[in-house]
Amino acid sequence: MSREAFYQLTAEDANVLMSMLERQGDRPGPFAAVLREKFNRSRVFSREDIPANVVTIDTELVYTINGVRAGPHVLVHKPAGGLPRLALSVCSMRGLALLGLAVGAKTEIPGNDGEFEVLTVESVVFQPEAKTRLKEDGRQAAELIDEAPQVVDFRPRPRKIVISDDDDPGPSAA
């Protein structure tokens, strides 16, 4: 794996990696090595602060493998077997390698044939944390624009008493 890679994770993503690391234990192998390196070279952000161009769990992204375009795929936290074509598991080597990378970042992983694969994030199509921030920002902007109180007063208004000089009660008295 490339030493230049710098990973940015949400606290939730870091917890997922921690549980994966605990399950791996001291087992050797390329997946365990990538997992340990990812965990050791990551910076952890809150969901509100993670940049919108970073791959997090449930992010839809487009990337390249040795320059060949792949995706769009959604990075999911499910076992690699039996997923739809659109899904890429964080439990797979490629999914794990892409987690935490920003658009334009590259990383190198061992491939199935013994040669290394270079993965590059081309674009983040959808990131759930960014979508949540947009919704919250929209709500806050709407609150700032509408400064009128949002309280409805249901108290009965007092009636004005009308005193008239006319003692004829009118047709309603009949």
mmCIF file of N, CA, C and O in Angstrom, residues 63-107:
data_model
loop_
_atom_site.group_PDB
_atom_site.id
_atom_site.type_symbol
_atom_site.label_atom_id
_atom_site.label_comp_id
_atom_site.label_asym_id
_atom_site.label_seq_id
_atom_site.Cartn_x
_atom_site.Cartn_y
_atom_site.Cartn_z
ATOM 1 N N TYR A 63 -14.341 5.247 -9.460
ATOM 2 C CA TYR A 63 -12.905 5.133 -9.253
ATOM 3 C C TYR A 63 -12.286 4.393 -10.421
ATOM 4 O O TYR A 63 -12.991 3.883 -11.293
ATOM 5 N N THR A 64 -10.962 4.360 -10.457
ATOM 6 C CA THR A 64 -10.272 3.601 -11.494
ATOM 7 C C THR A 64 -9.411 2.539 -10.846
ATOM 8 O O THR A 64 -8.933 2.700 -9.720
ATOM 9 N N ILE A 65 -9.233 1.443 -11.584
ATOM 10 C CA ILE A 65 -8.327 0.364 -11.197
ATOM 11 C C ILE A 65 -7.286 0.286 -12.299
ATOM 12 O O ILE A 65 -7.618 -0.053 -13.431
ATOM 13 N N ASN A 66 -6.059 0.672 -11.989
ATOM 14 C CA ASN A 66 -4.982 0.735 -12.990
ATOM 15 C C ASN A 66 -5.415 1.551 -14.214
ATOM 16 O O ASN A 66 -5.168 1.179 -15.351
ATOM 17 N N GLY A 67 -6.115 2.651 -13.975
ATOM 18 C CA GLY A 67 -6.539 3.544 -15.047
ATOM 19 C C GLY A 67 -7.830 3.167 -15.733
ATOM 20 O O GLY A 67 -8.324 3.910 -16.570
ATOM 21 N N VAL A 68 -8.411 2.018 -15.413
ATOM 22 C CA VAL A 68 -9.670 1.582 -16.019
ATOM 23 C C VAL A 68 -10.818 1.966 -15.080
ATOM 24 O O VAL A 68 -10.812 1.603 -13.900
ATOM 25 N N ARG A 69 -11.794 2.675 -15.633
ATOM 26 C CA ARG A 69 -12.893 3.181 -14.825
ATOM 27 C C ARG A 69 -13.751 2.053 -14.250
ATOM 28 O O ARG A 69 -14.072 1.089 -14.943
ATOM 29 N N ALA A 70 -14.148 2.219 -12.992
ATOM 30 C CA ALA A 70 -15.036 1.271 -12.305
ATOM 31 C C ALA A 70 -16.115 2.069 -11.590
ATOM 32 O O ALA A 70 -15.874 3.165 -11.108
ATOM 33 N N GLY A 71 -17.285 1.488 -11.516
ATOM 34 C CA GLY A 71 -18.361 2.150 -10.799
ATOM 35 C C GLY A 71 -19.334 2.808 -11.746
ATOM 36 O O GLY A 71 -19.232 2.630 -12.958
ATOM 37 N N PRO A 72 -20.292 3.491 -11.221
ATOM 38 C CA PRO A 72 -20.391 3.873 -9.812
ATOM 39 C C PRO A 72 -20.761 2.683 -8.925
ATOM 40 O O PRO A 72 -21.519 1.812 -9.324
ATOM 41 N N HIS A 73 -20.173 2.691 -7.751
ATOM 42 C CA HIS A 73 -20.439 1.689 -6.727
ATOM 43 C C HIS A 73 -20.770 2.389 -5.417
ATOM 44 O O HIS A 73 -20.312 3.505 -5.178
ATOM 45 N N VAL A 74 -21.523 1.709 -4.571
ATOM 46 C CA VAL A 74 -21.821 2.200 -3.228
ATOM 47 C C VAL A 74 -21.005 1.359 -2.262
ATOM 48 O O VAL A 74 -21.088 0.129 -2.274
ATOM 49 N N LEU A 75 -20.196 2.019 -1.441
ATOM 50 C CA LEU A 75 -19.382 1.321 -0.451
ATOM 51 C C LEU A 75 -20.274 0.949 0.730
ATOM 52 O O LEU A 75 -20.860 1.827 1.368
ATOM 53 N N VAL A 76 -20.406 -0.344 0.989
ATOM 54 C CA VAL A 76 -21.314 -0.818 2.036
ATOM 55 C C VAL A 76 -20.554 -1.599 3.100
ATOM 56 O O VAL A 76 -19.473 -2.121 2.850
ATOM 57 N N HIS A 77 -21.147 -1.672 4.277
ATOM 58 C CA HIS A 77 -20.559 -2.450 5.364
ATOM 59 C C HIS A 77 -21.327 -3.760 5.498
ATOM 60 O O HIS A 77 -22.099 -3.970 6.427
ATOM 61 N N LYS A 78 -21.140 -4.603 4.534
ATOM 62 C CA LYS A 78 -21.748 -5.936 4.517
ATOM 63 C C LYS A 78 -20.693 -6.903 4.002
ATOM 64 O O LYS A 78 -19.764 -6.491 3.315
ATOM 65 N N PRO A 79 -20.820 -8.170 4.299
ATOM 66 C CA PRO A 79 -19.867 -9.141 3.741
ATOM 67 C C PRO A 79 -19.865 -9.086 2.217
ATOM 68 O O PRO A 79 -20.882 -8.776 1.590
ATOM 69 N N ALA A 80 -18.725 -9.388 1.629
ATOM 70 C CA ALA A 80 -18.529 -9.230 0.187
ATOM 71 C C ALA A 80 -19.406 -10.170 -0.652
ATOM 72 O O ALA A 80 -19.744 -9.844 -1.772
ATOM 73 N N GLY A 81 -19.782 -11.317 -0.151
ATOM 74 C CA GLY A 81 -20.555 -12.286 -0.942
ATOM 75 C C GLY A 81 -22.009 -11.920 -1.093
ATOM 76 O O GLY A 81 -22.644 -11.442 -0.163
ATOM 77 N N GLY A 82 -22.560 -12.116 -2.285
ATOM 78 C CA GLY A 82 -23.983 -11.958 -2.519
ATOM 79 C C GLY A 82 -24.487 -10.533 -2.623
ATOM 80 O O GLY A 82 -25.681 -10.305 -2.506
ATOM 81 N N LEU A 83 -23.623 -9.581 -2.852
ATOM 82 C CA LEU A 83 -24.059 -8.188 -2.980
ATOM 83 C C LEU A 83 -24.455 -7.886 -4.423
ATOM 84 O O LEU A 83 -23.934 -8.489 -5.354
ATOM 85 N N PRO A 84 -25.333 -6.916 -4.623
ATOM 86 C CA PRO A 84 -25.655 -6.509 -5.991
ATOM 87 C C PRO A 84 -24.422 -5.887 -6.670
ATOM 88 O O PRO A 84 -23.483 -5.478 -6.003
ATOM 89 N N ARG A 85 -24.464 -5.821 -7.991
ATOM 90 C CA ARG A 85 -23.313 -5.302 -8.742
ATOM 91 C C ARG A 85 -22.954 -3.877 -8.358
ATOM 92 O O ARG A 85 -21.809 -3.478 -8.442
ATOM 93 N N LEU A 86 -23.931 -3.101 -7.956
ATOM 94 C CA LEU A 86 -23.703 -1.710 -7.584
ATOM 95 C C LEU A 86 -22.926 -1.577 -6.270
ATOM 96 O O LEU A 86 -22.296 -0.562 -6.020
ATOM 97 N N ALA A 87 -22.933 -2.589 -5.439
ATOM 98 C CA ALA A 87 -22.334 -2.516 -4.107
ATOM 99 C C ALA A 87 -20.884 -2.993 -4.099
ATOM 100 O O ALA A 87 -20.512 -3.907 -4.821
ATOM 101 N N LEU A 88 -20.089 -2.341 -3.268
ATOM 102 C CA LEU A 88 -18.699 -2.716 -3.032
ATOM 103 C C LEU A 88 -18.519 -2.791 -1.523
ATOM 104 O O LEU A 88 -18.745 -1.808 -0.811
ATOM 105 N N SER A 89 -18.147 -3.946 -1.024
ATOM 106 C CA SER A 89 -18.048 -4.157 0.417
ATOM 107 C C SER A 89 -16.755 -3.584 0.970
ATOM 108 O O SER A 89 -15.680 -3.738 0.390
ATOM 109 N N VAL A 90 -16.868 -2.935 2.135
ATOM 110 C CA VAL A 90 -15.687 -2.457 2.846
ATOM 111 C C VAL A 90 -14.885 -3.642 3.390
ATOM 112 O O VAL A 90 -13.725 -3.507 3.758
ATOM 113 N N CYS A 91 -15.497 -4.828 3.379
ATOM 114 C CA CYS A 91 -14.813 -6.049 3.815
ATOM 115 C C CYS A 91 -13.983 -6.664 2.691
ATOM 116 O O CYS A 91 -13.306 -7.663 2.896
ATOM 117 N N SER A 92 -14.042 -6.065 1.488
ATOM 118 C CA SER A 92 -13.203 -6.523 0.373
ATOM 119 C C SER A 92 -11.945 -5.657 0.339
ATOM 120 O O SER A 92 -11.914 -4.547 0.878
ATOM 121 N N MET A 93 -10.907 -6.141 -0.333
ATOM 122 C CA MET A 93 -9.650 -5.401 -0.402
ATOM 123 C C MET A 93 -9.840 -4.033 -1.059
ATOM 124 O O MET A 93 -9.358 -3.024 -0.555
ATOM 125 N N ARG A 94 -10.546 -3.990 -2.182
ATOM 126 C CA ARG A 94 -10.757 -2.714 -2.880
ATOM 127 C C ARG A 94 -11.606 -1.755 -2.053
ATOM 128 O O ARG A 94 -11.318 -0.563 -1.966
ATOM 129 N N GLY A 95 -12.685 -2.273 -1.478
ATOM 130 C CA GLY A 95 -13.554 -1.430 -0.659
ATOM 131 C C GLY A 95 -12.810 -0.843 0.530
ATOM 132 O O GLY A 95 -12.926 0.353 0.817
ATOM 133 N N LEU A 96 -12.032 -1.674 1.192
ATOM 134 C CA LEU A 96 -11.244 -1.204 2.328
ATOM 135 C C LEU A 96 -10.239 -0.149 1.892
ATOM 136 O O LEU A 96 -10.072 0.875 2.536
ATOM 137 N N ALA A 97 -9.591 -0.373 0.754
ATOM 138 C CA ALA A 97 -8.577 0.563 0.266
ATOM 139 C C ALA A 97 -9.179 1.917 -0.091
ATOM 140 O O ALA A 97 -8.554 2.954 0.125
ATOM 141 N N LEU A 98 -10.407 1.937 -0.610
ATOM 142 C CA LEU A 98 -11.031 3.193 -1.027
ATOM 143 C C LEU A 98 -11.595 3.997 0.139
ATOM 144 O O LEU A 98 -11.700 5.220 0.060
ATOM 145 N N LEU A 99 -11.954 3.332 1.219
ATOM 146 C CA LEU A 99 -12.523 4.014 2.380
ATOM 147 C C LEU A 99 -11.550 5.075 2.898
ATOM 148 O O LEU A 99 -10.384 4.791 3.150
ATOM 149 N N GLY A 100 -12.032 6.294 3.038
ATOM 150 C CA GLY A 100 -11.215 7.362 3.607
ATOM 151 C C GLY A 100 -10.408 8.159 2.598
ATOM 152 O O GLY A 100 -9.769 9.140 2.963
ATOM 153 N N LEU A 101 -10.425 7.755 1.321
ATOM 154 C CA LEU A 101 -9.691 8.503 0.298
ATOM 155 C C LEU A 101 -10.535 9.666 -0.216
ATOM 156 O O LEU A 101 -11.749 9.552 -0.345
ATOM 157 N N ALA A 102 -9.869 10.763 -0.550
ATOM 158 C CA ALA A 102 -10.539 11.914 -1.141
ATOM 159 C C ALA A 102 -10.456 11.808 -2.657
ATOM 160 O O ALA A 102 -9.645 11.044 -3.196
ATOM 161 N N VAL A 103 -11.287 12.575 -3.349
ATOM 162 C CA VAL A 103 -11.266 12.608 -4.805
ATOM 163 C C VAL A 103 -9.857 12.989 -5.263
ATOM 164 O O VAL A 103 -9.248 13.921 -4.743
ATOM 165 N N GLY A 104 -9.333 12.221 -6.216
ATOM 166 C CA GLY A 104 -7.995 12.447 -6.745
ATOM 167 C C GLY A 104 -6.898 11.658 -6.040
ATOM 168 O O GLY A 104 -5.793 11.536 -6.559
ATOM 169 N N ALA A 105 -7.204 11.107 -4.868
ATOM 170 C CA ALA A 105 -6.207 10.343 -4.111
ATOM 171 C C ALA A 105 -6.040 8.951 -4.710
ATOM 172 O O ALA A 105 -6.967 8.374 -5.266
ATOM 173 N N LYS A 106 -4.816 8.428 -4.589
ATOM 174 C CA LYS A 106 -4.490 7.093 -5.104
ATOM 175 C C LYS A 106 -3.962 6.233 -3.969
ATOM 176 O O LYS A 106 -3.391 6.736 -3.008
ATOM 177 N N THR A 107 -4.141 4.944 -4.127
ATOM 178 C CA THR A 107 -3.541 3.984 -3.217
ATOM 179 C C THR A 107 -3.218 2.722 -4.007
ATOM 180 O O THR A 107 -3.795 2.470 -5.060
#
